[in-house]
PDB file of C-alpha atoms in Angstrom:
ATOM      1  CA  UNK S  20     -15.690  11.739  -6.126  1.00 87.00           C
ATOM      2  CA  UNK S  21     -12.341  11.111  -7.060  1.00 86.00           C
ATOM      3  CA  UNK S  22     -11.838   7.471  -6.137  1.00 94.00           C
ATOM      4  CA  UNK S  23     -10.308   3.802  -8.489  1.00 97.00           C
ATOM      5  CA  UNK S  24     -12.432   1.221  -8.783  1.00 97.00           C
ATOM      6  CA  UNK S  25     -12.054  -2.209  -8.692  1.00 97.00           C
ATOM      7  CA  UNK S  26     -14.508  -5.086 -10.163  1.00 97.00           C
ATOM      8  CA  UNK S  27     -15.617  -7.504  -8.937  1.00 97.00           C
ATOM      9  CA  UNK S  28     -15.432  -6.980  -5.498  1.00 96.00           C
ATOM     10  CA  UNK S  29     -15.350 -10.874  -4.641  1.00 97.00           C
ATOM     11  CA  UNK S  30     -15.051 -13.638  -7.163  1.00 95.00           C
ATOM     12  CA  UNK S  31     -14.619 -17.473  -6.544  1.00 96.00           C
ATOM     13  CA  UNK S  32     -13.521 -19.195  -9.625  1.00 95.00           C
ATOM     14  CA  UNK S  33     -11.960 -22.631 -10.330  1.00 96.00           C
ATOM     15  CA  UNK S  34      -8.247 -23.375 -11.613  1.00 96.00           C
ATOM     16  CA  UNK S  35      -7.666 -22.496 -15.179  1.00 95.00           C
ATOM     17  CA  UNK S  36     -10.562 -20.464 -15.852  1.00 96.00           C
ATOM     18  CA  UNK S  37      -9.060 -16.968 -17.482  1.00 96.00           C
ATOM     19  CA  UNK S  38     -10.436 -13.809 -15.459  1.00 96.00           C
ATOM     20  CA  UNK S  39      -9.587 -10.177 -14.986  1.00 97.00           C
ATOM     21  CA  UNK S  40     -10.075  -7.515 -12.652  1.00 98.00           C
ATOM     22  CA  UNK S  41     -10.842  -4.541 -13.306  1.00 98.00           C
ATOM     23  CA  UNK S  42      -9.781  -1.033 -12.343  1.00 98.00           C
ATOM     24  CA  UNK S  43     -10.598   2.415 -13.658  1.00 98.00           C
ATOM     25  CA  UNK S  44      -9.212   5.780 -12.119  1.00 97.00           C
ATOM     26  CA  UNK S  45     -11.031   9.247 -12.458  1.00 96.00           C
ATOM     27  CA  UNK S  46      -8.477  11.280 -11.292  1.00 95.00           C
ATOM     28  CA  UNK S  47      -5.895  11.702 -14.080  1.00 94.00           C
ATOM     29  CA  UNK S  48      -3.163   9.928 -12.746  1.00 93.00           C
ATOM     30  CA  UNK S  49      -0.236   8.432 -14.821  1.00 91.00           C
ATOM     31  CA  UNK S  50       0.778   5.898 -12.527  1.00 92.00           C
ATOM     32  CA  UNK S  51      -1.149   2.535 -11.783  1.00 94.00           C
ATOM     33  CA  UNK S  52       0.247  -0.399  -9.771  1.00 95.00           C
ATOM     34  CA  UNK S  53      -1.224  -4.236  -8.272  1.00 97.00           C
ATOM     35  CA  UNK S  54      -0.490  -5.303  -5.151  1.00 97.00           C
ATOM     36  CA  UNK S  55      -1.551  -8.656  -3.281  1.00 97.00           C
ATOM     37  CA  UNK S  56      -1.867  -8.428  -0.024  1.00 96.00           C
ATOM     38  CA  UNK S  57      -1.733 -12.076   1.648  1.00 94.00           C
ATOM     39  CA  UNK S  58      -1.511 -12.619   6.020  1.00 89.00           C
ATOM     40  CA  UNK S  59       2.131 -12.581   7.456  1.00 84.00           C
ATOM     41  CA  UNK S  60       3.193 -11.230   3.617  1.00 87.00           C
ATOM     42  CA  UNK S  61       1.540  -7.744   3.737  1.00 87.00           C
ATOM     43  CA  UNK S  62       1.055  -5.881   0.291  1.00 94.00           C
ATOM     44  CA  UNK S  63       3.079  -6.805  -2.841  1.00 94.00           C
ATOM     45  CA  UNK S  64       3.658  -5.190  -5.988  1.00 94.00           C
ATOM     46  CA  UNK S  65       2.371  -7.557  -8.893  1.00 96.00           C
ATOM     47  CA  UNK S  66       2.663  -4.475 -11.869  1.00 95.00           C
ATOM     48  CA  UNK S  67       2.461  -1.247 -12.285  1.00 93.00           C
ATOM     49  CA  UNK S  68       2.904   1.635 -14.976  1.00 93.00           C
ATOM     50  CA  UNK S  69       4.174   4.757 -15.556  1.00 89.00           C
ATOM     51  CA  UNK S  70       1.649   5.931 -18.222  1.00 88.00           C
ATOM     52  CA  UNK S  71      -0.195   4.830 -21.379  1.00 92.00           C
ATOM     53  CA  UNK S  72       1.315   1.774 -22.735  1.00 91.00           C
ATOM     54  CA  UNK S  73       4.197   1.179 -20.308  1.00 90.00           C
ATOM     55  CA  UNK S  74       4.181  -1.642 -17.599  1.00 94.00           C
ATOM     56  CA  UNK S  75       6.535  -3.076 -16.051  1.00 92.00           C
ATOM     57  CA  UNK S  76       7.013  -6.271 -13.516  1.00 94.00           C
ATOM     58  CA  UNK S  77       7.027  -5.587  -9.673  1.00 92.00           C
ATOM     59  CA  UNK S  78       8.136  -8.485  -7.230  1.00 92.00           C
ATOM     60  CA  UNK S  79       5.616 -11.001  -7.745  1.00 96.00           C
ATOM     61  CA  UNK S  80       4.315 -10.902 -11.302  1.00 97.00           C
ATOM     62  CA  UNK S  81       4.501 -14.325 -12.352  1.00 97.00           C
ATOM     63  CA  UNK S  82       0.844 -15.814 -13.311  1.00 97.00           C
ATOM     64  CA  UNK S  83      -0.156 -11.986 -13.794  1.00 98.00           C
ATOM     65  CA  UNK S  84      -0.981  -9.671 -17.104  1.00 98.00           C
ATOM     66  CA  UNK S  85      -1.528  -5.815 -17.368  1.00 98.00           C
ATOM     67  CA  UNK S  86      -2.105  -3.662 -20.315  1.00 96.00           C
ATOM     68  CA  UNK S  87      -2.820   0.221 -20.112  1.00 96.00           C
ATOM     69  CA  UNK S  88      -4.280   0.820 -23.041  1.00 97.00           C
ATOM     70  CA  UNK S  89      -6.394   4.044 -21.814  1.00 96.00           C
ATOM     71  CA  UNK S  90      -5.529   6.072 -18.953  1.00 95.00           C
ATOM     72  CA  UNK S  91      -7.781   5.651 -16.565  1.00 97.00           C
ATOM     73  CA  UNK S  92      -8.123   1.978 -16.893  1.00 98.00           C
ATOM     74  CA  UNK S  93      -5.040  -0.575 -16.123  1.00 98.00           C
ATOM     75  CA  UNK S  94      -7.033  -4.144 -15.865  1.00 98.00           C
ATOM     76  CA  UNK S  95      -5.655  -7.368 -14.554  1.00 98.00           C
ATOM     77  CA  UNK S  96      -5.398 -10.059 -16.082  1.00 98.00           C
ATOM     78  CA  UNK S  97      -4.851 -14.485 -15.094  1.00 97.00           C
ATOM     79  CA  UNK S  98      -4.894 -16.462 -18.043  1.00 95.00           C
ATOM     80  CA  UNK S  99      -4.966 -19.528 -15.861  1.00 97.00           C
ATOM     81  CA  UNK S 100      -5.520 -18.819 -12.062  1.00 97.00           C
ATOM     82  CA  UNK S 101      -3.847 -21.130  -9.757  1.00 97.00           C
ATOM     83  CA  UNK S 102      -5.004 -21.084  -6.294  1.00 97.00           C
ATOM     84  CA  UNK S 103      -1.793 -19.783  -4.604  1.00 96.00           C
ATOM     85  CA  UNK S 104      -3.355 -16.566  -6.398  1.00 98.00           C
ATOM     86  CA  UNK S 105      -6.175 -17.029  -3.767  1.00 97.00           C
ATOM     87  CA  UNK S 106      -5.424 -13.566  -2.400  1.00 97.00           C
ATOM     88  CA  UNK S 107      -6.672 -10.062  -1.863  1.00 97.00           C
ATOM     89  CA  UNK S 108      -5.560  -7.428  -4.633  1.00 98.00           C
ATOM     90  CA  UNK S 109      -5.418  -3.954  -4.714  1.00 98.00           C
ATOM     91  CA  UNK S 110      -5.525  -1.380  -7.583  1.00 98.00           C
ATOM     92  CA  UNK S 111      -3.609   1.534  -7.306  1.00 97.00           C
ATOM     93  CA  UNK S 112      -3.344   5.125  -8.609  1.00 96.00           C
ATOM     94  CA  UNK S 113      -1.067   8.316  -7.865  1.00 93.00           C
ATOM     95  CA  UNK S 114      -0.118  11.820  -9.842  1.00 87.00           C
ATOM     96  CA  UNK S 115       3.498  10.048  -9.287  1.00 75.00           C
ATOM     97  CA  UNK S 116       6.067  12.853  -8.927  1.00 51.00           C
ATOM     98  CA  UNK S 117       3.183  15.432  -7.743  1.00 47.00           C
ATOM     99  CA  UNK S 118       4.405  18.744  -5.179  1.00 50.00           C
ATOM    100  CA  UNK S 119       6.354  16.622  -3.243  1.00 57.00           C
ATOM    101  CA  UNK S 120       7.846  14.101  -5.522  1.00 79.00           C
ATOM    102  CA  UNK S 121       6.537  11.215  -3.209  1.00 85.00           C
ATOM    103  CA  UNK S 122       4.903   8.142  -4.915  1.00 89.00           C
ATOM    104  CA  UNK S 123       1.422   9.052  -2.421  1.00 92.00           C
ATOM    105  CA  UNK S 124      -0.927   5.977  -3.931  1.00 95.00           C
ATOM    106  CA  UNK S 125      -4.858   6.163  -3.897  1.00 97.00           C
ATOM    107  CA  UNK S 126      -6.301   2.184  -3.432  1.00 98.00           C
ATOM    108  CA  UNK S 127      -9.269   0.989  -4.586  1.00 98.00           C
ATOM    109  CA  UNK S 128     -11.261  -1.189  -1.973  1.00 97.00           C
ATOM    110  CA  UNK S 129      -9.728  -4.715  -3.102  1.00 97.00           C
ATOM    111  CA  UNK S 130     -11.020  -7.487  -4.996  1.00 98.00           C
ATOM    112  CA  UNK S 131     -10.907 -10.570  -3.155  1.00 97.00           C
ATOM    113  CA  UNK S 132     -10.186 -13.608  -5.343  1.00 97.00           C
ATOM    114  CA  UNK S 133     -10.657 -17.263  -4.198  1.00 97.00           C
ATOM    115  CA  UNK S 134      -8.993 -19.919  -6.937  1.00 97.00           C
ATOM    116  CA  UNK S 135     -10.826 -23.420  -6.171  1.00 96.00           C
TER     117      UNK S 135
ATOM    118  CA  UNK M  14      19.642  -8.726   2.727  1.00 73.00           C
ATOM    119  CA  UNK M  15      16.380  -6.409   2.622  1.00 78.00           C
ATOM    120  CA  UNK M  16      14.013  -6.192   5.262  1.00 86.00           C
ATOM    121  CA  UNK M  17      11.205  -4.086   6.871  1.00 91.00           C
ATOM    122  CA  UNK M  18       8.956  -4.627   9.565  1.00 92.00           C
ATOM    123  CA  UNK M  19       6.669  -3.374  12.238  1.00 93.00           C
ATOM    124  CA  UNK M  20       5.563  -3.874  15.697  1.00 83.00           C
ATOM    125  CA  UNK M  21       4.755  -8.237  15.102  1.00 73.00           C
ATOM    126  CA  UNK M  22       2.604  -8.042  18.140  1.00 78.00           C
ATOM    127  CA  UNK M  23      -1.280  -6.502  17.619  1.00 91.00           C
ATOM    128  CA  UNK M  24      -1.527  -3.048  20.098  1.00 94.00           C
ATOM    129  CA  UNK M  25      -3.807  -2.661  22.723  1.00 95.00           C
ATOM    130  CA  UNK M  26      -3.998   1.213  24.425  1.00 95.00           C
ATOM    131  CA  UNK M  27      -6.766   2.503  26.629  1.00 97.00           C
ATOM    132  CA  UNK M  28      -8.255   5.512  25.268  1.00 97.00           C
ATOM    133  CA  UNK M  29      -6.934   8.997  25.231  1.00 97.00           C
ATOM    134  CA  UNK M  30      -3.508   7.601  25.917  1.00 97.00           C
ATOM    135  CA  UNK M  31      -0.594   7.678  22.814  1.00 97.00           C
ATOM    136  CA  UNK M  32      -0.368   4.918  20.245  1.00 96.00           C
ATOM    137  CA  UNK M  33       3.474   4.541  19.166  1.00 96.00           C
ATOM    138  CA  UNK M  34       4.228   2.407  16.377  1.00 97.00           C
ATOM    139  CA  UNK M  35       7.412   1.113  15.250  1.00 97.00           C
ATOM    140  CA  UNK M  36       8.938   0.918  11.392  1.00 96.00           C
ATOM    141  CA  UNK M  37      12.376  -0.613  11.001  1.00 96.00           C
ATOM    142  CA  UNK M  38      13.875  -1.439   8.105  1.00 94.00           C
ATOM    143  CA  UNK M  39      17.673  -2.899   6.922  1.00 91.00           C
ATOM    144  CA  UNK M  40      19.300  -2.389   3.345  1.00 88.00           C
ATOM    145  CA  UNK M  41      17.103   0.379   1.807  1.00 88.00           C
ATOM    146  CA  UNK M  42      17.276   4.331   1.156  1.00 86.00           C
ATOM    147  CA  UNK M  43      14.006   5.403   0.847  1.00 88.00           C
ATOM    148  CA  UNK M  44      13.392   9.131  -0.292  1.00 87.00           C
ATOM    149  CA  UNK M  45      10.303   9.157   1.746  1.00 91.00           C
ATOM    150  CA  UNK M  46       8.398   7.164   3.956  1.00 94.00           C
ATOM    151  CA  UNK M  47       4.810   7.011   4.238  1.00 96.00           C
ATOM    152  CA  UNK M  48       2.193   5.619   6.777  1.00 97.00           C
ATOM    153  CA  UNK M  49      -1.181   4.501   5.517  1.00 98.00           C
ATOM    154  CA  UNK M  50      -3.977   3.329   7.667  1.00 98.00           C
ATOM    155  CA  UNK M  51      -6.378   0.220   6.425  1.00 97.00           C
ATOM    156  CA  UNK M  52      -9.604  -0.619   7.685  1.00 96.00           C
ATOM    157  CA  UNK M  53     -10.569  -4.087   7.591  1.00 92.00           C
ATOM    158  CA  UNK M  54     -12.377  -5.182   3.995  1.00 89.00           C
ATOM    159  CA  UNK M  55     -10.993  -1.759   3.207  1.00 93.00           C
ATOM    160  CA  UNK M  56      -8.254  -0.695   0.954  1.00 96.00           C
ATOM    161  CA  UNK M  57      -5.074   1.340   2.716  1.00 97.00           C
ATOM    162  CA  UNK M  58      -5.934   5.114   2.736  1.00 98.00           C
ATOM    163  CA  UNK M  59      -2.427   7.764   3.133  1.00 97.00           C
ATOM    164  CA  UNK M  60      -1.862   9.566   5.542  1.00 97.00           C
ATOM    165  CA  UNK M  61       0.975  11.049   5.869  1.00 94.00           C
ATOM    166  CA  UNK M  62       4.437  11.210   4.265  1.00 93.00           C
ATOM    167  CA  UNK M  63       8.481  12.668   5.748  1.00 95.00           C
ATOM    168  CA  UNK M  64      11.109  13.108   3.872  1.00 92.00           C
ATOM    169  CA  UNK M  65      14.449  11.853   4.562  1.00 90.00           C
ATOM    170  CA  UNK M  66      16.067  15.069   5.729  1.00 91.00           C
ATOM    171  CA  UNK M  67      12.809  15.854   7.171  1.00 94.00           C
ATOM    172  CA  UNK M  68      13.359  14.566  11.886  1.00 92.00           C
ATOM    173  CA  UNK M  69       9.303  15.198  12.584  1.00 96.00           C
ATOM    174  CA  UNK M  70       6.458  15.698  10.899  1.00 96.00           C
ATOM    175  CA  UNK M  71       2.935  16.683  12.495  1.00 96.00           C
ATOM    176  CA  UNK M  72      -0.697  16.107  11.415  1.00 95.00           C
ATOM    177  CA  UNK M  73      -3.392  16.938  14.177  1.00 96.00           C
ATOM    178  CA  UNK M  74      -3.263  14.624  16.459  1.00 97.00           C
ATOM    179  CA  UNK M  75      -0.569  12.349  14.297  1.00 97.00           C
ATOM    180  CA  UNK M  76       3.229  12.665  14.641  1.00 97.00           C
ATOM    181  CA  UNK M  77       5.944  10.938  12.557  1.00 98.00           C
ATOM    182  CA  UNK M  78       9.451  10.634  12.980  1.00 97.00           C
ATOM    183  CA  UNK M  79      12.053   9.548  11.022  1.00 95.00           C
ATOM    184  CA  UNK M  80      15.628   8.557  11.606  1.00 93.00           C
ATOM    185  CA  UNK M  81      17.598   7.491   8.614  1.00 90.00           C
ATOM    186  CA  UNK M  82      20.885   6.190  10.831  1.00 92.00           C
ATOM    187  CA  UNK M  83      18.548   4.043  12.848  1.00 93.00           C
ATOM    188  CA  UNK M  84      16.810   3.367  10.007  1.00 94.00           C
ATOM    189  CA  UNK M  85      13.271   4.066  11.614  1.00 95.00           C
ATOM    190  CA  UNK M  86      10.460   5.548  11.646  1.00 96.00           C
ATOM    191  CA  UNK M  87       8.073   5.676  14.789  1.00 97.00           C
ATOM    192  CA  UNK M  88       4.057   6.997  14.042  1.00 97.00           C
ATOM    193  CA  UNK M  89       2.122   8.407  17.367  1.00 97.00           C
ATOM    194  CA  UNK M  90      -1.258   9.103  17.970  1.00 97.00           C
ATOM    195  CA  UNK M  91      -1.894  11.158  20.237  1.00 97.00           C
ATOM    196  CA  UNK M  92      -5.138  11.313  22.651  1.00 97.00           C
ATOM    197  CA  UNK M  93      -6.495   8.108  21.107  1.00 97.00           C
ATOM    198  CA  UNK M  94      -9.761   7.328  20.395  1.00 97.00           C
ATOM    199  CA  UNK M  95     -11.583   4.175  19.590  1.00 97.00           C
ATOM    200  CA  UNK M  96     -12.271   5.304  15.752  1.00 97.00           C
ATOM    201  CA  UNK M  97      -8.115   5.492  15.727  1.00 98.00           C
ATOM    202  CA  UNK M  98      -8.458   0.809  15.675  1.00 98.00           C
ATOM    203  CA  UNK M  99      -7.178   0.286  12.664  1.00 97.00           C
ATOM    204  CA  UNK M 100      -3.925  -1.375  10.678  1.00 96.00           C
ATOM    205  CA  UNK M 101      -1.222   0.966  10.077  1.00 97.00           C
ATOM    206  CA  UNK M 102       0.884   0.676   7.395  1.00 97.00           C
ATOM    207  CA  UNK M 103       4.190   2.023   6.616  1.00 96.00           C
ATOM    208  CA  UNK M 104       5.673   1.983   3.416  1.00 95.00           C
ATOM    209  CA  UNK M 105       9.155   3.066   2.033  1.00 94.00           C
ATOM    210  CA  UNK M 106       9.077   5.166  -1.208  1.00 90.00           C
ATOM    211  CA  UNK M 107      12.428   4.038  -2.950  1.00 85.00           C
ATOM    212  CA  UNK M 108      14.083   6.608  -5.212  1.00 73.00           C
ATOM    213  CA  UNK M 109      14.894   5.372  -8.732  1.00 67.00           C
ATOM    214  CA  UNK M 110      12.756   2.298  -8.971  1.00 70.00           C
ATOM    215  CA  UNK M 111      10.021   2.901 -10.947  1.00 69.00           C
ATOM    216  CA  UNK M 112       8.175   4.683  -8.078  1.00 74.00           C
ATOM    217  CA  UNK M 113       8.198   1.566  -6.426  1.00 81.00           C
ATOM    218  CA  UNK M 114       6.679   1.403  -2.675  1.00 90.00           C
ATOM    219  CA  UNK M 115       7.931  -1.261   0.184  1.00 92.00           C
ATOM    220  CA  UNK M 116       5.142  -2.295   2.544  1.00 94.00           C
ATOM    221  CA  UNK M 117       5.460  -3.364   5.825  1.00 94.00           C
ATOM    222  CA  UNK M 118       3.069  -6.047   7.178  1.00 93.00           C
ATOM    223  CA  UNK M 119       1.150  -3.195   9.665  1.00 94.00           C
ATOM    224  CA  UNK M 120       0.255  -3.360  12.958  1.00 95.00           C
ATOM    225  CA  UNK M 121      -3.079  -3.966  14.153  1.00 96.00           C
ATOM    226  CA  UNK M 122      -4.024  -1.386  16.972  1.00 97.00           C
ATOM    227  CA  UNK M 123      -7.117  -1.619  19.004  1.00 97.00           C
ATOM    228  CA  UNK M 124      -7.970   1.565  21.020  1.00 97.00           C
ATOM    229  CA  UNK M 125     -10.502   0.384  24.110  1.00 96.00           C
ATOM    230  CA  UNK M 126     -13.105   3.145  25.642  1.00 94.00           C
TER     231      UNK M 126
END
């Protein structure tokens, strides 16, 4: 099933404790993104990239890493989580630039981080 | 400065009547816009996209417009049903930027039997 993945699912940690979240896509897309998505604030773009070994910042990266070493894989990464990073995040995947030329994203089912 | 936004208010519709919903946005010129719908604990899920030349675009029982002087976009459903309660997204697909998408914050409609 083509589908990204996100892990873990839920995760309560305390401030300052390094973490990352996973994600992994399976359908050979280039492009890879992170959004938060917090009440009254809807989704926001954290990172993305355009293919192996490029990322670049989106509106809200501060706090935030990403590497793409692979792929399929575009993990996320908080060196020292704050809890105004208490949020829900999505992974995100497209063919970017497929028939259409539209940016038409596939989202994992979120990860929903609590920072104590 | 740059704005979007949808209907604030949660929608309430009886069933088998049409859901409209409203996307407005100020400062942007998108190439496309696209409507997602999100369950709740659920990631957003597309489905379906117009182009900016593009007035109307159908899917079943879905209908999008798009009106780039008024600078919105209205999404219908059409013959309701309770499975169609759900937050609906709309996002604006910017040309240029990275393949960057603009979210709006949805709107929250609740189809009742």
């Amino acid at each position: 099933e083509a589908q990204v993945t996100q892990n873990p699912r839920y995760l309560i940690t305390v401030t300052g404790k390094k973490l990352t979240v996973t994600c992994s896509q399976n359908m050979n897309h280039e492009y890879m993104s992170w959004y938060r998505q917090d009440p009254g604030l809807g989704l926001r773009q954290i990172y993305y990239s355009m293919n192996v070994e490029v990322t670049d910042k989106g509106d809200v990266p501060e706090g935030y890493k990403v590497s793409r070493k692979e792929k399929r894989n575009f993990p996320l990464i908080l060196e020292s989580p704050s809890p105004n990073q208490t949020s829900l995040y999505f992974c995100a995947s497209s063919l970017r630039g497929g028939s259409s030329g539209a940016n038409v994203l596939t989202f994992g089912a979120g990860s929903r981080l609590t920072v104590l | 400065s740059q704005k979007i936004e949808q209907n604030s208010e949660a929608l309430n519709i009886q069933e088998g009547k049409t859901a409209t919903l409203t996307c407005n946005y100020t400062n942007y010129s998108p190439a496309y816009l696209q409507w997602y719908r999100q369950d709740p604990g659920r990631g957003p899920v597309f489905l379906l996209l117009i182009r900016e030349n593009e007035k109307e675009k159908r899917k079943e029982r879905l209908k999008v417009t798009f009106d780039t002087t008024l600078k919105q976009s209205l999404f219908h459903i059409t013959a309701s049903q309770p499975a169609d309660s759900a937050t609906y997204l709309c996002a604006l697909d910017l040309r240029n930027q990275g393949g960057k998408l603009i979210f709006g914050q949805g709107t929250e409609l609740s189809v009742k039997p």
